[in-house]
Amino acid sequence: MSGFMDLEGRKAVVTGGGRGIGRAVCLALAAAGADVAVVSTTRERNLAVAEEVVALGRRSFPYEVDVTDGGQVKAMAEAVLADFGEVDILVSNAGIQHHAPFLTSDFERWKRVVEVHVFGAYHCCKALMPGMVERGWGRVIIISSIWGKLPSPFFSSYTVAKHGLVGLARVLAAEMAALGAKGVTVNAVCPGFTDTDMVTGPEGTLTLTAEKLGVSREEAWERFYRVSLQDRLLQPEEIAAMVVYLASEKGRGITGQAINVCGGAAFH
Ligand code: NAI
C-alpha cells in the first residue's frame, strides 16, 4: 500500500486493543499497512480484533496481558518479537476510570488507576523501546486525555495518571534525543469524551452519572459532560486517525507533544 500515511511493513503493539479507542487504533494502523499485536486483559475481545485486522490483509496476534504486571509485559514483548521480528510502533492505550471524591477515596482503588495507566506505560515502554533505539526508528504514542491537562473533579486518580502520562511522553522524547535516537518519537494524544464503553457503556461514566442523579443521559450530558466547543462525543476513529498520523513518516517532526483531539475542550 502506498498512501499519505503509509505504514506498510511496520509492526505495532496496541495495549487496550480489545475494544473502544484501542480497537479503532488497531484497525486504523492495519488499514495503513501495519501488522498489529492486540494486547489487553480480555482474551475473546483481543481475538475478535485480531481477526478484524487479519481480514484487512495484515498479520495480527492476540495477547492476554495485564499491563500492570511487568513480568507479563516482558513475556508479551518476547512473544511479539518472536512473532513479528521487531516492533516499530507502541500505542500505550490501556486504561480504567474510577469515580471517587478524593477525601473519601479508597487508596487501593485510587492506586490501581495510576498503576494501569502509568505503570502500564512504564512496563510497555521499557520492554519495547530498546529495539527502536537500536534501529534508530520508532513511534511511541501514549493515550492520555484532556484530563492530562485539566482537572476532572472526583476523578483525581485519573487526572493524576493522565497528567503523569503527558510527563512521561515529554521526558522520553527528550531522552531519545539525548541518546541520539532522533528517529524515535514519543507523543501523547489527549482525547476528549469519546463514545466508548468507558463513557457510554453500561458501566460507563455518563451512564452511571445519569443513574446516580436519576436523570436521562441527555440531561447528565448537559450538566456535566458538555465541555467541548462541538458539544458532542468524539468517535474512536477520530483518535485513531491522529495515532496513525503520528506513527507515519509524515509525523516524524512531532515529538514530546501532547496533542488534543477534543472538539475544543482544552486549549493547551
Ligand atoms: P475502554 O474501557 O473501552 O477500553 C479500555 C481497554 O483497556 C480495554 O480493552 C481493557 O481491557 C483494557 N485494559 C484495562 N485495564 C487493563 C490492564 N490492566 N491491562 C491491559 N489492558 C487493560 O476505554 P476507551 O474509552 O477505549 O479508552 C482507551 C484509552 O483512552 C484509555 O487510556 C482512556 O483513559 C483514554 N481516554 C478515553 C476517553 C473516553 O472518553 N473514552 C477520553 C480520553 C482518554
Short mmCIF file of C-alpha atoms and ligand atoms in Angstrom, two decimals:
data_model
loop_
_atom_site.label_atom_id
_atom_site.label_comp_id
_atom_site.label_asym_id
_atom_site.label_seq_id
_atom_site.Cartn_x
_atom_site.Cartn_y
_atom_site.Cartn_z
CA MET A 1 0.00 0.00 0.00
CA SER A 2 1.28 3.46 -0.72
CA GLY A 3 -0.57 6.39 0.65
CA PHE A 4 -0.27 9.59 2.62
CA MET A 5 0.19 7.68 5.87
CA ASP A 6 1.90 4.55 4.64
CA LEU A 7 2.77 2.07 7.39
CA GLU A 8 3.50 -0.85 5.08
CA GLY A 9 5.80 -3.32 6.81
CA ARG A 10 5.58 -1.64 10.22
CA LYS A 11 4.85 -3.76 13.31
CA ALA A 12 2.68 -2.30 16.05
CA VAL A 13 1.67 -3.18 19.60
CA VAL A 14 -1.57 -1.68 20.90
CA THR A 15 -2.48 -2.08 24.58
CA GLY A 16 -6.14 -1.97 25.48
CA GLY A 17 -6.65 -3.07 21.88
CA GLY A 18 -9.67 -5.25 22.61
CA ARG A 19 -12.30 -2.53 22.40
CA GLY A 20 -13.05 1.19 22.15
CA ILE A 21 -10.25 3.55 21.13
CA GLY A 22 -7.69 0.71 21.16
CA ARG A 23 -9.72 -1.37 18.72
CA ALA A 24 -10.13 1.63 16.39
CA VAL A 25 -6.36 2.21 16.57
CA CYS A 26 -5.65 -1.44 15.68
CA LEU A 27 -7.91 -1.23 12.63
CA ALA A 28 -6.60 2.16 11.50
CA LEU A 29 -2.97 1.03 11.78
CA ALA A 30 -3.83 -2.13 9.84
CA ALA A 31 -5.66 -0.13 7.17
CA ALA A 32 -2.49 1.95 6.79
CA GLY A 33 -0.43 -1.21 6.29
CA ALA A 34 0.86 -2.27 9.73
CA ASP A 35 0.79 -5.69 11.38
CA VAL A 36 -0.75 -5.38 14.83
CA ALA A 37 -0.36 -7.17 18.17
CA VAL A 38 -3.61 -6.76 20.11
CA VAL A 39 -2.93 -6.62 23.85
CA SER A 40 -5.42 -6.42 26.70
CA THR A 41 -6.87 -8.35 29.62
CA THR A 42 -9.79 -9.69 27.57
CA ARG A 43 -8.87 -12.81 25.58
CA GLU A 44 -12.01 -13.06 23.40
CA ARG A 45 -12.04 -9.38 22.50
CA ASN A 46 -8.34 -9.47 21.58
CA LEU A 47 -9.02 -12.43 19.34
CA ALA A 48 -12.00 -10.73 17.69
CA VAL A 49 -9.97 -7.59 16.92
CA ALA A 50 -7.01 -9.67 15.67
CA GLU A 51 -9.44 -11.38 13.27
CA GLU A 52 -10.65 -7.98 12.06
CA VAL A 53 -7.03 -6.94 11.41
CA VAL A 54 -6.35 -10.18 9.51
CA ALA A 55 -9.48 -9.50 7.43
CA LEU A 56 -7.78 -6.24 6.36
CA GLY A 57 -4.89 -8.29 4.98
CA ARG A 58 -2.39 -7.81 7.83
CA ARG A 59 -0.82 -10.15 10.34
CA SER A 60 -2.18 -9.98 13.87
CA PHE A 61 -1.92 -11.91 17.12
CA PRO A 62 -3.86 -11.53 20.37
CA TYR A 63 -2.02 -11.35 23.72
CA GLU A 64 -3.86 -11.60 27.03
CA VAL A 65 -1.84 -9.35 29.33
CA ASP A 66 -2.36 -7.21 32.43
CA VAL A 67 -0.08 -4.26 31.72
CA THR A 68 0.46 -3.57 35.42
CA ASP A 69 2.41 -6.83 35.67
CA GLY A 70 5.97 -6.23 34.45
CA GLY A 71 6.58 -9.98 34.05
CA GLN A 72 3.54 -10.41 31.81
CA VAL A 73 4.54 -7.39 29.70
CA LYS A 74 8.10 -8.72 29.31
CA ALA A 75 6.78 -12.13 28.23
CA MET A 76 4.40 -10.43 25.77
CA ALA A 77 7.25 -8.36 24.31
CA GLU A 78 9.34 -11.51 23.81
CA ALA A 79 6.42 -13.29 22.16
CA VAL A 80 5.67 -10.33 19.86
CA LEU A 81 9.34 -10.05 18.87
CA ALA A 82 9.32 -13.78 18.09
CA ASP A 83 6.13 -13.38 16.00
CA PHE A 84 6.96 -10.10 14.24
CA GLY A 85 10.77 -9.86 14.42
CA GLU A 86 10.62 -6.26 15.64
CA VAL A 87 8.24 -3.64 17.00
CA ASP A 88 8.24 -0.19 15.38
CA ILE A 89 5.13 1.33 16.95
CA LEU A 90 3.85 1.17 20.53
CA VAL A 91 0.43 2.58 21.36
CA SER A 92 0.03 2.59 25.13
CA ASN A 93 -3.72 2.94 25.48
CA ALA A 94 -4.94 0.55 28.21
CA GLY A 95 -6.90 2.39 30.84
CA ILE A 96 -9.58 2.37 33.51
CA GLN A 97 -11.69 5.02 35.23
CA HIS A 98 -12.56 5.45 38.90
CA HIS A 99 -15.06 7.95 40.28
CA ALA A 100 -14.42 8.90 43.92
CA PRO A 101 -14.32 12.15 45.88
CA PHE A 102 -10.66 12.46 46.90
CA LEU A 103 -11.35 12.86 50.63
CA THR A 104 -13.28 9.59 50.89
CA SER A 105 -11.39 7.66 48.22
CA ASP A 106 -10.15 4.14 48.81
CA PHE A 107 -6.36 4.02 48.45
CA GLU A 108 -6.21 0.63 46.70
CA ARG A 109 -8.71 1.65 44.00
CA TRP A 110 -7.02 5.03 43.62
CA LYS A 111 -3.64 3.34 43.23
CA ARG A 112 -4.95 0.84 40.70
CA VAL A 113 -5.85 3.65 38.27
CA VAL A 114 -2.31 5.04 38.46
CA GLU A 115 -0.90 1.53 38.10
CA VAL A 116 -2.87 0.70 34.94
CA HIS A 117 -2.09 3.98 33.17
CA VAL A 118 1.35 4.99 34.39
CA PHE A 119 2.97 1.70 35.42
CA GLY A 120 1.38 0.02 32.39
CA ALA A 121 3.00 2.58 30.08
CA TYR A 122 6.27 2.25 32.03
CA HIS A 123 6.44 -1.52 31.56
CA CYS A 124 5.50 -1.37 27.86
CA CYS A 125 7.93 1.43 27.01
CA LYS A 126 10.72 -0.31 28.89
CA ALA A 127 10.08 -3.62 27.17
CA LEU A 128 9.59 -2.34 23.62
CA MET A 129 11.66 0.83 23.19
CA PRO A 130 15.18 -0.71 23.29
CA GLY A 131 14.70 -2.22 19.80
CA MET A 132 13.53 1.17 18.48
CA VAL A 133 16.62 2.87 19.90
CA GLU A 134 18.83 0.18 18.38
CA ARG A 135 17.28 0.60 14.92
CA GLY A 136 17.04 4.39 15.23
CA TRP A 137 13.35 4.41 14.25
CA GLY A 138 10.29 4.13 16.40
CA ARG A 139 6.98 5.64 17.38
CA VAL A 140 5.58 5.66 20.90
CA ILE A 141 2.09 7.08 21.25
CA ILE A 142 0.65 7.28 24.73
CA ILE A 143 -3.08 7.85 25.08
CA SER A 144 -3.52 10.46 27.79
CA SER A 145 -6.63 12.67 27.95
CA ILE A 146 -7.74 16.29 28.22
CA TRP A 147 -7.68 15.34 31.91
CA GLY A 148 -3.92 15.16 31.46
CA LYS A 149 -4.11 18.95 31.18
CA LEU A 150 -7.23 19.91 33.12
CA PRO A 151 -8.62 18.76 36.49
CA SER A 152 -11.57 16.36 36.46
CA PRO A 153 -13.24 16.77 39.86
CA PHE A 154 -14.00 13.45 41.59
CA PHE A 155 -11.66 11.64 39.20
CA SER A 156 -8.44 12.59 40.97
CA SER A 157 -6.60 9.31 40.35
CA TYR A 158 -7.44 9.51 36.65
CA THR A 159 -6.38 13.18 36.49
CA VAL A 160 -3.08 12.38 38.22
CA ALA A 161 -2.43 9.36 36.00
CA LYS A 162 -3.19 11.26 32.79
CA HIS A 163 -1.00 14.23 33.81
CA GLY A 164 1.73 11.67 34.55
CA LEU A 165 1.44 10.23 31.05
CA VAL A 166 1.95 13.66 29.48
CA GLY A 167 5.12 13.98 31.57
CA LEU A 168 6.26 10.52 30.52
CA ALA A 169 5.83 11.31 26.82
CA ARG A 170 7.79 14.55 27.18
CA VAL A 171 10.68 13.10 29.16
CA LEU A 172 11.01 10.03 26.94
CA ALA A 173 11.09 12.25 23.84
CA ALA A 174 13.92 14.23 25.45
CA GLU A 175 15.77 11.04 26.46
CA MET A 176 15.53 9.64 22.93
CA ALA A 177 17.17 12.81 21.59
CA ALA A 178 19.81 12.70 24.33
CA LEU A 179 20.61 9.10 23.32
CA GLY A 180 20.94 10.16 19.69
CA ALA A 181 17.84 8.17 18.70
CA LYS A 182 16.26 11.10 16.89
CA GLY A 183 14.14 8.85 14.69
CA VAL A 184 12.27 7.64 17.74
CA THR A 185 9.40 9.99 18.54
CA VAL A 186 7.28 9.92 21.69
CA ASN A 187 3.98 11.76 21.96
CA ALA A 188 0.80 11.79 23.99
CA VAL A 189 -2.66 12.06 22.43
CA CYS A 190 -5.27 13.73 24.62
CA PRO A 191 -8.84 12.82 23.66
CA GLY A 192 -11.97 14.49 24.95
CA PHE A 193 -15.10 12.48 25.77
CA THR A 194 -15.24 9.64 23.28
CA ASP A 195 -18.09 7.25 22.53
CA THR A 196 -16.75 4.03 24.08
CA ASP A 197 -17.80 1.67 26.87
CA MET A 198 -15.74 3.77 29.29
CA VAL A 199 -18.25 6.62 28.82
CA THR A 200 -21.45 5.31 27.24
CA GLY A 201 -21.35 1.57 28.08
CA PRO A 202 -23.47 0.05 30.88
CA GLU A 203 -20.68 0.81 33.41
CA GLY A 204 -19.60 3.99 31.63
CA THR A 205 -19.25 7.31 33.44
CA LEU A 206 -22.07 9.06 31.56
CA THR A 207 -24.41 6.13 32.16
CA LEU A 208 -23.53 5.93 35.86
CA THR A 209 -23.83 9.70 36.34
CA ALA A 210 -27.32 9.64 34.83
CA GLU A 211 -28.33 6.68 37.03
CA LYS A 212 -26.93 8.27 40.18
CA LEU A 213 -28.81 11.52 39.54
CA GLY A 214 -31.94 9.76 38.31
CA VAL A 215 -31.87 11.74 35.07
CA SER A 216 -31.62 10.87 31.37
CA ARG A 217 -28.22 10.52 29.73
CA GLU A 218 -29.06 13.65 27.72
CA GLU A 219 -29.57 15.65 30.92
CA ALA A 220 -26.42 14.23 32.51
CA TRP A 221 -24.57 15.25 29.35
CA GLU A 222 -25.94 18.81 29.56
CA ARG A 223 -24.99 19.19 33.21
CA PHE A 224 -21.57 17.55 33.43
CA TYR A 225 -20.19 16.47 30.07
CA ARG A 226 -20.86 19.46 27.86
CA VAL A 227 -17.28 20.64 27.91
CA SER A 228 -16.31 20.96 24.26
CA LEU A 229 -16.99 23.63 21.66
CA GLN A 230 -18.54 20.99 19.43
CA ASP A 231 -20.88 19.65 22.15
CA ARG A 232 -20.63 16.03 21.03
CA LEU A 233 -18.90 12.78 21.78
CA LEU A 234 -15.88 12.04 19.63
CA GLN A 235 -15.76 8.78 17.72
CA PRO A 236 -12.86 6.37 18.43
CA GLU A 237 -11.83 6.59 14.75
CA GLU A 238 -11.04 10.30 15.21
CA ILE A 239 -8.46 9.45 17.89
CA ALA A 240 -7.12 6.59 15.78
CA ALA A 241 -6.52 8.91 12.81
CA MET A 242 -4.21 11.08 14.93
CA VAL A 243 -2.35 7.99 16.12
CA VAL A 244 -1.78 6.85 12.53
CA TYR A 245 -0.50 10.29 11.57
CA LEU A 246 1.96 10.34 14.47
CA ALA A 247 3.08 6.80 13.57
CA SER A 248 3.67 7.68 9.92
CA GLU A 249 6.78 9.07 8.26
CA LYS A 250 4.91 12.35 7.80
CA GLY A 251 4.68 12.66 11.58
CA ARG A 252 8.43 12.45 12.17
CA GLY A 253 8.75 16.10 13.15
CA ILE A 254 6.34 15.77 16.05
CA THR A 255 7.87 14.61 19.33
CA GLY A 256 7.42 15.43 23.00
CA GLN A 257 3.94 16.80 22.32
CA ALA A 258 0.58 16.25 23.97
CA ILE A 259 -1.95 16.69 21.19
CA ASN A 260 -5.61 17.32 21.94
CA VAL A 261 -8.32 15.61 19.89
CA CYS A 262 -11.18 17.00 21.89
CA GLY A 263 -13.55 19.17 19.86
CA GLY A 264 -12.12 22.26 21.54
CA ALA A 265 -12.50 21.23 25.18
CA ALA A 266 -8.95 22.25 26.08
CA PHE A 267 -6.68 24.93 24.63
CA HIS A 268 -3.20 23.98 25.73
P1 NAI B 1 -12.44 1.09 27.20
O1 NAI B 1 -12.84 0.88 28.61
O2 NAI B 1 -13.47 0.90 26.13
O3 NAI B 1 -11.17 0.20 26.83
C1 NAI B 1 -10.08 0.09 27.72
C2 NAI B 1 -9.21 -1.05 27.27
O4 NAI B 1 -8.11 -1.18 28.19
C3 NAI B 1 -9.94 -2.40 27.28
O5 NAI B 1 -9.51 -3.16 26.15
C4 NAI B 1 -9.43 -3.06 28.56
O6 NAI B 1 -9.44 -4.48 28.51
C5 NAI B 1 -8.01 -2.53 28.59
N1 NAI B 1 -7.41 -2.62 29.92
C6 NAI B 1 -7.88 -2.11 31.08
N2 NAI B 1 -7.05 -2.44 32.09
C7 NAI B 1 -6.02 -3.15 31.55
C8 NAI B 1 -4.87 -3.77 32.08
N3 NAI B 1 -4.59 -3.72 33.39
N4 NAI B 1 -4.03 -4.42 31.23
C9 NAI B 1 -4.32 -4.50 29.90
N5 NAI B 1 -5.40 -3.94 29.34
C10 NAI B 1 -6.25 -3.28 30.17
O7 NAI B 1 -11.88 2.58 27.17
P2 NAI B 1 -11.56 3.60 25.97
O8 NAI B 1 -12.52 4.70 26.06
O9 NAI B 1 -11.38 2.89 24.70
O10 NAI B 1 -10.17 4.18 26.49
C11 NAI B 1 -8.91 3.88 25.91
C12 NAI B 1 -7.91 4.88 26.46
O11 NAI B 1 -8.32 6.20 26.10
C13 NAI B 1 -7.80 4.86 27.98
O12 NAI B 1 -6.46 5.08 28.37
C14 NAI B 1 -8.66 6.05 28.39
O13 NAI B 1 -8.29 6.54 29.64
C15 NAI B 1 -8.36 7.00 27.26
N6 NAI B 1 -9.35 8.05 27.08
C16 NAI B 1 -10.68 7.75 26.87
C17 NAI B 1 -11.59 8.75 26.73
C18 NAI B 1 -13.05 8.50 26.54
O14 NAI B 1 -13.85 9.46 26.65
N7 NAI B 1 -13.49 7.27 26.20
C19 NAI B 1 -11.18 10.18 26.76
C20 NAI B 1 -9.78 10.37 26.98
C21 NAI B 1 -8.90 9.35 27.12
#
